[in-house]
XYZ file of C-alpha atoms in Angstrom:
473
model
C 80.711 81.305 126.287
C 81.447 84.777 126.117
C 84.922 85.875 126.292
C 86.313 87.949 129.230
C 86.605 91.335 128.331
C 90.479 92.752 127.720
C 91.606 95.199 130.306
C 90.632 98.599 129.432
C 88.670 97.709 126.607
C 86.235 101.291 126.987
C 89.040 103.521 126.691
C 91.646 101.336 124.158
C 89.029 101.259 121.860
C 87.767 104.742 122.381
C 87.925 107.591 119.456
C 90.162 109.610 121.077
C 93.018 106.767 121.904
C 92.543 105.445 118.629
C 93.073 108.529 116.780
C 95.762 109.663 119.148
C 97.814 106.468 118.351
C 97.285 107.126 114.650
C 98.338 110.963 115.248
C 101.591 109.207 117.150
C 102.230 106.945 114.755
C 102.159 109.373 111.810
C 104.321 111.982 114.128
C 106.591 109.539 114.684
C 107.458 108.416 111.148
C 108.019 112.300 110.427
C 109.765 112.944 113.280
C 112.172 110.229 112.610
C 112.653 111.147 109.230
C 113.148 114.631 109.997
C 115.592 113.986 112.797
C 117.755 111.876 111.039
C 118.137 114.053 107.547
C 120.159 116.884 109.105
C 122.844 114.274 110.568
C 123.178 112.343 106.941
C 126.189 114.273 105.738
C 127.903 113.683 108.938
C 126.983 110.217 108.752
C 128.606 109.411 105.503
C 131.533 111.571 106.426
C 132.364 110.533 110.008
C 131.386 106.742 109.327
C 131.546 105.753 106.053
C 134.463 108.063 105.308
C 133.229 109.406 101.799
C 135.117 112.145 100.649
C 133.179 115.733 100.476
C 132.614 115.851 96.860
C 130.547 112.599 97.091
C 128.250 113.347 100.025
C 125.714 115.818 98.418
C 124.943 113.233 96.036
C 124.677 110.069 98.327
C 122.533 112.218 100.478
C 120.242 112.903 97.770
C 120.480 108.880 96.851
C 119.480 108.321 100.536
C 116.522 110.677 100.192
C 115.312 109.339 96.850
C 115.524 105.351 98.496
C 112.967 106.361 101.526
C 110.945 108.223 98.761
C 110.874 105.302 96.115
C 110.100 102.600 98.685
C 107.114 104.668 99.817
C 105.718 105.172 96.237
C 106.529 101.357 95.535
C 104.791 99.638 98.460
C 102.026 102.176 99.317
C 99.570 100.377 97.057
C 100.802 96.829 98.284
C 100.229 97.778 101.943
C 96.617 99.202 101.142
C 95.563 95.833 99.470
C 97.097 93.768 101.845
C 95.198 96.008 104.852
C 91.972 95.513 102.883
C 92.160 91.874 102.954
C 93.619 91.027 106.553
C 90.586 90.872 109.246
C 92.215 93.623 111.359
C 94.126 97.172 111.041
C 96.056 96.451 113.823
C 98.480 94.003 112.547
C 100.132 95.537 109.796
C 100.126 98.657 111.715
C 102.847 97.040 114.174
C 104.282 95.869 111.343
C 105.018 98.949 109.910
C 106.776 99.865 113.411
C 109.046 96.978 113.483
C 110.280 98.265 109.855
C 111.103 101.716 111.242
C 112.497 100.328 114.653
C 115.089 98.233 112.370
C 115.445 101.188 109.932
C 116.109 103.618 112.792
C 118.655 100.581 114.397
C 120.572 100.250 110.922
C 120.842 103.979 110.902
C 122.347 104.091 114.107
C 124.785 101.129 113.718
C 125.657 101.381 110.125
C 129.004 101.653 108.668
C 128.408 101.694 104.913
C 126.405 102.995 102.280
C 124.670 99.759 101.594
C 123.404 99.130 105.272
C 122.386 103.229 105.113
C 120.275 102.621 102.019
C 118.687 99.524 103.516
C 117.687 101.458 106.809
C 116.065 104.389 104.187
C 114.264 101.672 102.329
C 112.925 100.127 105.571
C 111.884 103.898 106.844
C 109.947 104.435 103.173
C 108.309 100.599 103.487
C 107.163 101.871 107.032
C 105.746 105.313 105.965
C 103.815 103.497 103.129
C 102.320 101.317 105.961
C 101.880 103.521 108.537
C 100.396 106.377 106.302
C 97.760 103.546 104.730
C 96.908 101.360 107.701
C 96.647 104.731 109.692
C 93.756 106.960 107.554
C 91.883 103.745 106.829
C 91.562 103.382 110.725
C 90.852 106.690 111.315
C 87.751 106.484 108.710
C 86.945 103.014 110.354
C 87.039 104.911 113.921
C 85.145 108.332 113.030
C 83.336 107.751 109.793
C 83.089 109.969 106.627
C 80.947 112.438 108.336
C 83.756 113.677 110.818
C 86.762 112.802 108.602
C 87.630 116.420 107.486
C 88.052 117.757 111.153
C 90.010 114.529 112.458
C 92.433 114.696 109.504
C 93.120 118.241 109.690
C 93.454 118.226 113.438
C 95.547 115.148 112.966
C 97.634 116.880 110.024
C 97.991 120.253 112.233
C 99.785 117.938 115.129
C 102.032 115.950 113.211
C 103.419 119.048 111.387
C 105.012 120.059 114.999
C 106.777 116.575 114.183
C 108.094 118.033 110.844
C 109.094 121.622 112.088
C 110.647 120.541 115.229
C 112.772 117.285 114.107
C 115.387 118.656 111.908
C 115.981 121.552 114.397
C 116.191 119.164 117.527
C 118.322 116.831 115.662
C 121.077 119.395 114.705
C 120.928 120.621 118.585
C 121.209 117.422 119.789
C 123.831 116.161 117.557
C 126.064 119.095 118.585
C 125.678 118.751 122.200
C 124.997 114.687 122.358
C 126.263 113.472 119.207
C 124.522 110.421 117.274
C 123.973 108.643 121.113
C 121.596 111.755 121.882
C 119.614 111.750 118.325
C 119.111 108.018 118.168
C 118.182 107.914 121.647
C 115.503 110.526 121.394
C 114.328 108.309 118.238
C 114.224 105.133 120.259
C 112.172 106.973 123.196
C 109.139 108.151 120.662
C 109.354 104.395 119.078
C 108.878 102.966 122.511
C 105.662 105.104 123.162
C 104.452 104.467 119.528
C 105.038 100.749 120.174
C 103.030 100.921 123.875
C 100.005 102.874 122.362
C 99.790 100.499 119.029
C 99.881 97.278 121.123
C 97.288 98.762 123.425
C 95.004 99.820 120.695
C 91.622 97.875 120.138
C 89.548 98.428 116.906
C 85.708 99.687 117.124
C 84.655 96.155 115.148
C 86.755 94.181 117.709
C 85.013 95.776 120.589
C 81.990 95.505 119.080
C 82.349 91.688 119.313
C 82.938 91.715 123.085
C 79.924 94.080 123.432
C 77.625 91.869 121.663
C 78.675 89.047 123.679
C 77.829 90.627 126.935
C 74.106 90.152 127.899
C 74.037 93.152 130.525
C 75.530 95.373 127.913
C 72.341 97.660 126.664
C 71.177 97.145 123.285
C 71.296 101.064 122.759
C 75.146 101.064 123.089
C 75.735 97.742 121.470
C 73.883 98.805 118.471
C 75.397 101.826 117.973
C 77.136 101.308 114.718
C 73.767 100.116 112.987
C 72.068 103.245 114.556
C 74.288 105.692 112.826
C 74.381 103.403 109.534
C 70.207 103.998 109.964
C 70.343 107.339 110.520
C 72.527 107.768 107.528
C 70.168 106.092 105.256
C 67.305 107.883 106.484
C 69.305 111.141 105.211
C 70.002 109.631 101.818
C 66.265 108.640 101.750
C 64.933 112.400 101.609
C 65.613 112.494 97.557
C 65.773 108.754 96.601
C 65.523 109.711 93.093
C 69.038 111.320 93.671
C 70.461 108.544 95.608
C 68.982 105.922 92.628
C 71.074 108.108 89.799
C 74.222 108.226 92.175
C 74.066 104.495 92.161
C 73.459 103.771 88.422
C 76.547 106.560 88.023
C 78.965 104.729 90.384
C 77.945 101.029 89.077
C 80.509 98.920 87.689
C 79.727 97.118 84.800
C 79.814 93.154 85.389
C 82.305 92.665 82.096
C 85.502 93.522 83.882
C 89.195 92.307 82.695
C 90.691 90.132 85.623
C 93.063 92.996 87.027
C 89.864 95.082 87.351
C 87.738 92.029 89.155
C 90.790 91.219 91.243
C 91.384 95.022 92.370
C 88.202 97.061 91.577
C 89.754 100.151 92.984
C 91.477 100.297 89.252
C 88.363 100.906 87.723
C 87.419 104.077 90.344
C 90.595 105.980 89.318
C 88.718 106.128 85.904
C 86.665 108.838 87.716
C 87.704 112.509 87.589
C 86.541 113.142 90.825
C 89.186 110.747 92.114
C 91.786 111.689 90.267
C 91.382 115.532 90.821
C 91.364 114.278 94.773
C 94.526 112.500 94.260
C 95.895 115.572 92.283
C 95.012 117.805 95.344
C 97.303 115.349 97.533
C 100.071 115.520 94.915
C 99.978 119.278 94.816
C 99.991 119.574 98.504
C 103.211 117.411 99.025
C 104.539 119.302 96.338
C 104.170 122.108 98.353
C 105.449 121.069 101.655
C 108.331 119.784 99.812
C 109.305 122.760 98.006
C 109.167 124.734 101.159
C 111.420 122.044 102.900
C 113.998 122.398 99.854
C 113.951 125.775 99.568
C 113.323 128.154 102.481
C 116.712 127.418 104.297
C 119.001 127.761 101.195
C 116.817 131.267 100.557
C 117.461 132.050 104.380
C 121.245 131.509 104.174
C 121.360 133.538 100.783
C 119.190 136.544 101.985
C 120.279 137.104 105.409
C 122.833 134.263 106.122
C 121.288 132.140 108.139
C 122.763 129.139 109.575
C 120.629 125.855 109.651
C 119.183 126.532 113.023
C 118.093 130.178 112.332
C 116.659 129.105 109.091
C 114.819 125.914 110.941
C 113.327 128.386 113.152
C 111.551 129.944 110.130
C 109.337 127.001 109.552
C 107.500 128.152 112.726
C 105.757 131.013 110.742
C 104.744 128.621 108.101
C 103.582 125.618 110.525
C 101.875 127.396 113.387
C 99.141 128.804 111.007
C 98.673 125.379 109.950
C 98.094 123.935 112.997
C 95.770 126.387 114.582
C 93.572 126.381 111.084
C 93.587 122.907 110.115
C 91.033 121.658 112.579
C 88.778 124.486 111.637
C 89.325 124.022 107.814
C 88.578 120.411 108.265
C 85.417 120.889 110.236
C 84.087 123.542 107.180
C 85.141 120.486 105.047
C 82.652 118.062 107.024
C 79.895 120.679 107.229
C 80.301 122.006 103.435
C 82.196 119.676 101.407
C 85.480 119.843 99.985
C 85.107 121.830 96.861
C 84.999 125.194 98.837
C 88.003 124.270 100.689
C 89.853 123.401 97.810
C 89.143 126.295 95.553
C 89.845 128.993 98.067
C 92.756 127.365 99.413
C 94.521 126.535 96.278
C 93.541 130.084 94.964
C 94.482 132.254 97.757
C 97.901 130.305 97.730
C 98.150 131.982 93.917
C 98.839 135.642 94.989
C 100.672 134.874 98.318
C 103.251 132.356 96.500
C 103.755 135.426 93.829
C 104.493 137.770 96.584
C 107.203 135.677 98.083
C 109.319 137.752 95.279
C 109.459 140.820 97.212
C 111.820 139.734 99.956
C 115.023 141.007 99.509
C 118.153 140.792 101.216
C 118.614 142.962 104.304
C 117.773 143.299 108.011
C 115.324 142.660 110.545
C 112.635 144.077 108.517
C 112.862 142.004 105.615
C 112.965 138.876 107.921
C 109.910 140.175 109.116
C 108.426 140.496 105.788
C 109.860 137.027 104.836
C 107.644 135.574 108.049
C 104.720 137.173 107.590
C 104.422 135.806 104.142
C 105.523 132.146 105.058
C 102.673 132.694 107.781
C 99.939 133.694 104.996
C 101.549 130.218 103.072
C 100.602 128.397 106.223
C 97.175 129.727 106.483
C 96.662 128.202 102.722
C 98.149 125.165 103.266
C 95.961 124.670 106.587
C 92.958 125.027 104.263
C 94.127 122.839 101.726
C 95.104 119.728 104.429
C 91.649 117.511 103.857
C 89.889 117.922 100.930
C 91.851 115.482 99.150
C 91.088 112.804 101.712
C 87.286 113.650 102.158
C 86.835 114.005 98.507
C 88.466 110.497 97.792
C 86.810 108.825 100.371
C 83.370 109.919 99.486
C 83.730 109.012 95.760
C 84.862 105.162 96.574
C 82.819 104.817 99.201
C 79.917 105.689 96.773
C 81.617 102.888 94.351
C 81.406 100.877 97.403
C 77.777 101.304 98.230
C 76.817 100.725 94.529
C 78.877 97.512 94.269
C 77.687 95.522 97.303
C 80.428 92.720 98.190
C 82.821 93.900 95.194
C 85.372 95.365 97.576
C 85.181 92.798 100.171
C 84.115 92.749 104.082
C 86.721 95.761 104.961
C 86.098 97.922 101.541
C 88.343 99.871 99.374
C 89.492 102.190 102.134
C 93.234 101.066 102.755
C 93.670 100.470 98.967
C 92.711 103.893 98.453
C 94.854 105.314 100.926
C 97.926 103.242 99.667
C 97.355 105.000 96.209
C 97.161 108.376 98.017
C 100.011 107.771 100.245
C 101.649 106.700 97.011
C 100.755 109.835 94.995
C 101.607 112.067 97.990
C 105.259 110.410 98.434
C 105.449 111.186 94.491
C 104.830 114.947 95.353
C 107.435 115.082 98.197
C 110.096 113.424 95.712
C 109.110 115.983 92.574
C 108.749 118.896 94.906
C 112.720 119.310 95.816
C 114.096 118.562 92.430
C 111.780 120.707 90.321
C 111.989 123.675 92.758
C 115.476 123.510 93.262
C 115.960 123.355 89.428
C 113.835 126.066 88.805
C 115.358 128.177 91.615
C 118.881 127.763 90.266
C 117.837 128.418 86.529
C 115.431 131.209 87.194
C 115.451 132.211 90.763
C 113.425 131.931 93.985
C 110.549 134.138 92.854
C 110.124 132.769 89.104
C 110.334 129.561 91.015
C 106.997 130.500 93.335
C 105.383 132.080 90.136
C 105.809 128.574 88.597
C 104.133 126.653 91.905
C 101.378 129.567 91.970
C 100.588 128.665 88.417
C 100.168 124.991 89.476
C 97.888 126.243 92.399
C 95.935 127.847 90.113
C 95.502 125.109 87.989
C 94.645 122.724 90.722
C 92.081 125.326 91.769
C 90.388 125.622 88.356
C 89.997 121.606 88.152
C 88.713 121.751 91.982
C 86.221 124.170 90.738
C 85.173 121.780 87.937
C 85.438 118.370 89.417
C 85.841 118.387 93.275
C 82.368 117.689 94.916
C 80.750 117.204 91.439
C 80.428 119.403 88.413
C 78.750 122.920 89.525
C 75.272 123.711 88.132
C 76.390 126.179 85.747
C 78.822 123.864 83.866
C 75.979 121.154 83.971
C 73.317 123.499 82.525
C 75.387 124.297 79.698
C 76.278 120.811 78.509
C 72.867 120.113 78.585
């Protein structure tokens, strides 16, 4: 007997709604992170009664607790998600952790409670980013992953931009209640969307049970798979060679048999893709850590004015992200990775030209930040697309080894861990370099990192170029 279909099955399982829900989930995570960061010093001062000379160290410790929890819990979140029958349940659990974290931050009266809150916030980030990206891939397929990720990253960058500014403004006008009231309102919207979501594979079961549903619609996923097979069958020799290249030998240690994703980490293409994520996060964190302090030193900006500078950085990212993602889907991740990181090298070096002064220097700084934003838009999706392709080839070449759900949540767990590590390392290295060698020389080091990443992308992303293969032969 066929089950009755849920109300709103069609729109609740639509690609637009699922991708929007993931986008809102990631937005909420970044928004609440940025909303709370500007008021942490005041919480420690007003509620915990810490002496002024201890506030900076405790703020740094609370930031580290978030990043550390995200690093530690990302791989387990991926492993768990790939073994559960649905992505929705862990996606909801991540939101519960974020709700508890926000409540503890709102009510906490001592450092221990605040630390627990930040750890819960980090766990939520690990779950949301890992499950969210896996859910996106389940929904749009690998052929549309680049433009989807580019669009999502552009959208959530608004939260990263707006949250610190809003947090400061609301705290001044409405205090803690206003700041956390906004946070709880966004959490409520996020919760409603995550409850309503119906995954594609769940919706397909209801459609299969409905006799009156047309065979063409019910068989859409199979038809897509057949179309994909037709494409690969155009050159069966290449397909066979690729299958052998990604074949995992049977005699493997127990750890690899239990978690085959570990074997994939030997692949230089996958390692390079993860490096792209690490460098991208390091760049984002470097901008976050150094733009406000540099603006204060050069232009005597307060926190609000410094926050507004991020518009110049994020707006080009928002506009270019979807376009660059479409290009990655069409032409592969190598051109975007090589061009994006290569382009950032001279732009970062040029940041040393900014001097203290009036409006003209502010305009120069904004223009250079906008150029940086263009580069950040280009490098937003190559990492995810390349990593998904490589692991997908291992999955296709080793049927049933990775389980029914495949290895993608595990992959995104590792990706989230690497990204969080970049967010942790970025401020530490950039802050130390800025203090020791100055802002210009700090950006010179970051530019050198981008140059190295561009070179490795040319060699490994998308496979070795023909010229290198010929030389080797």
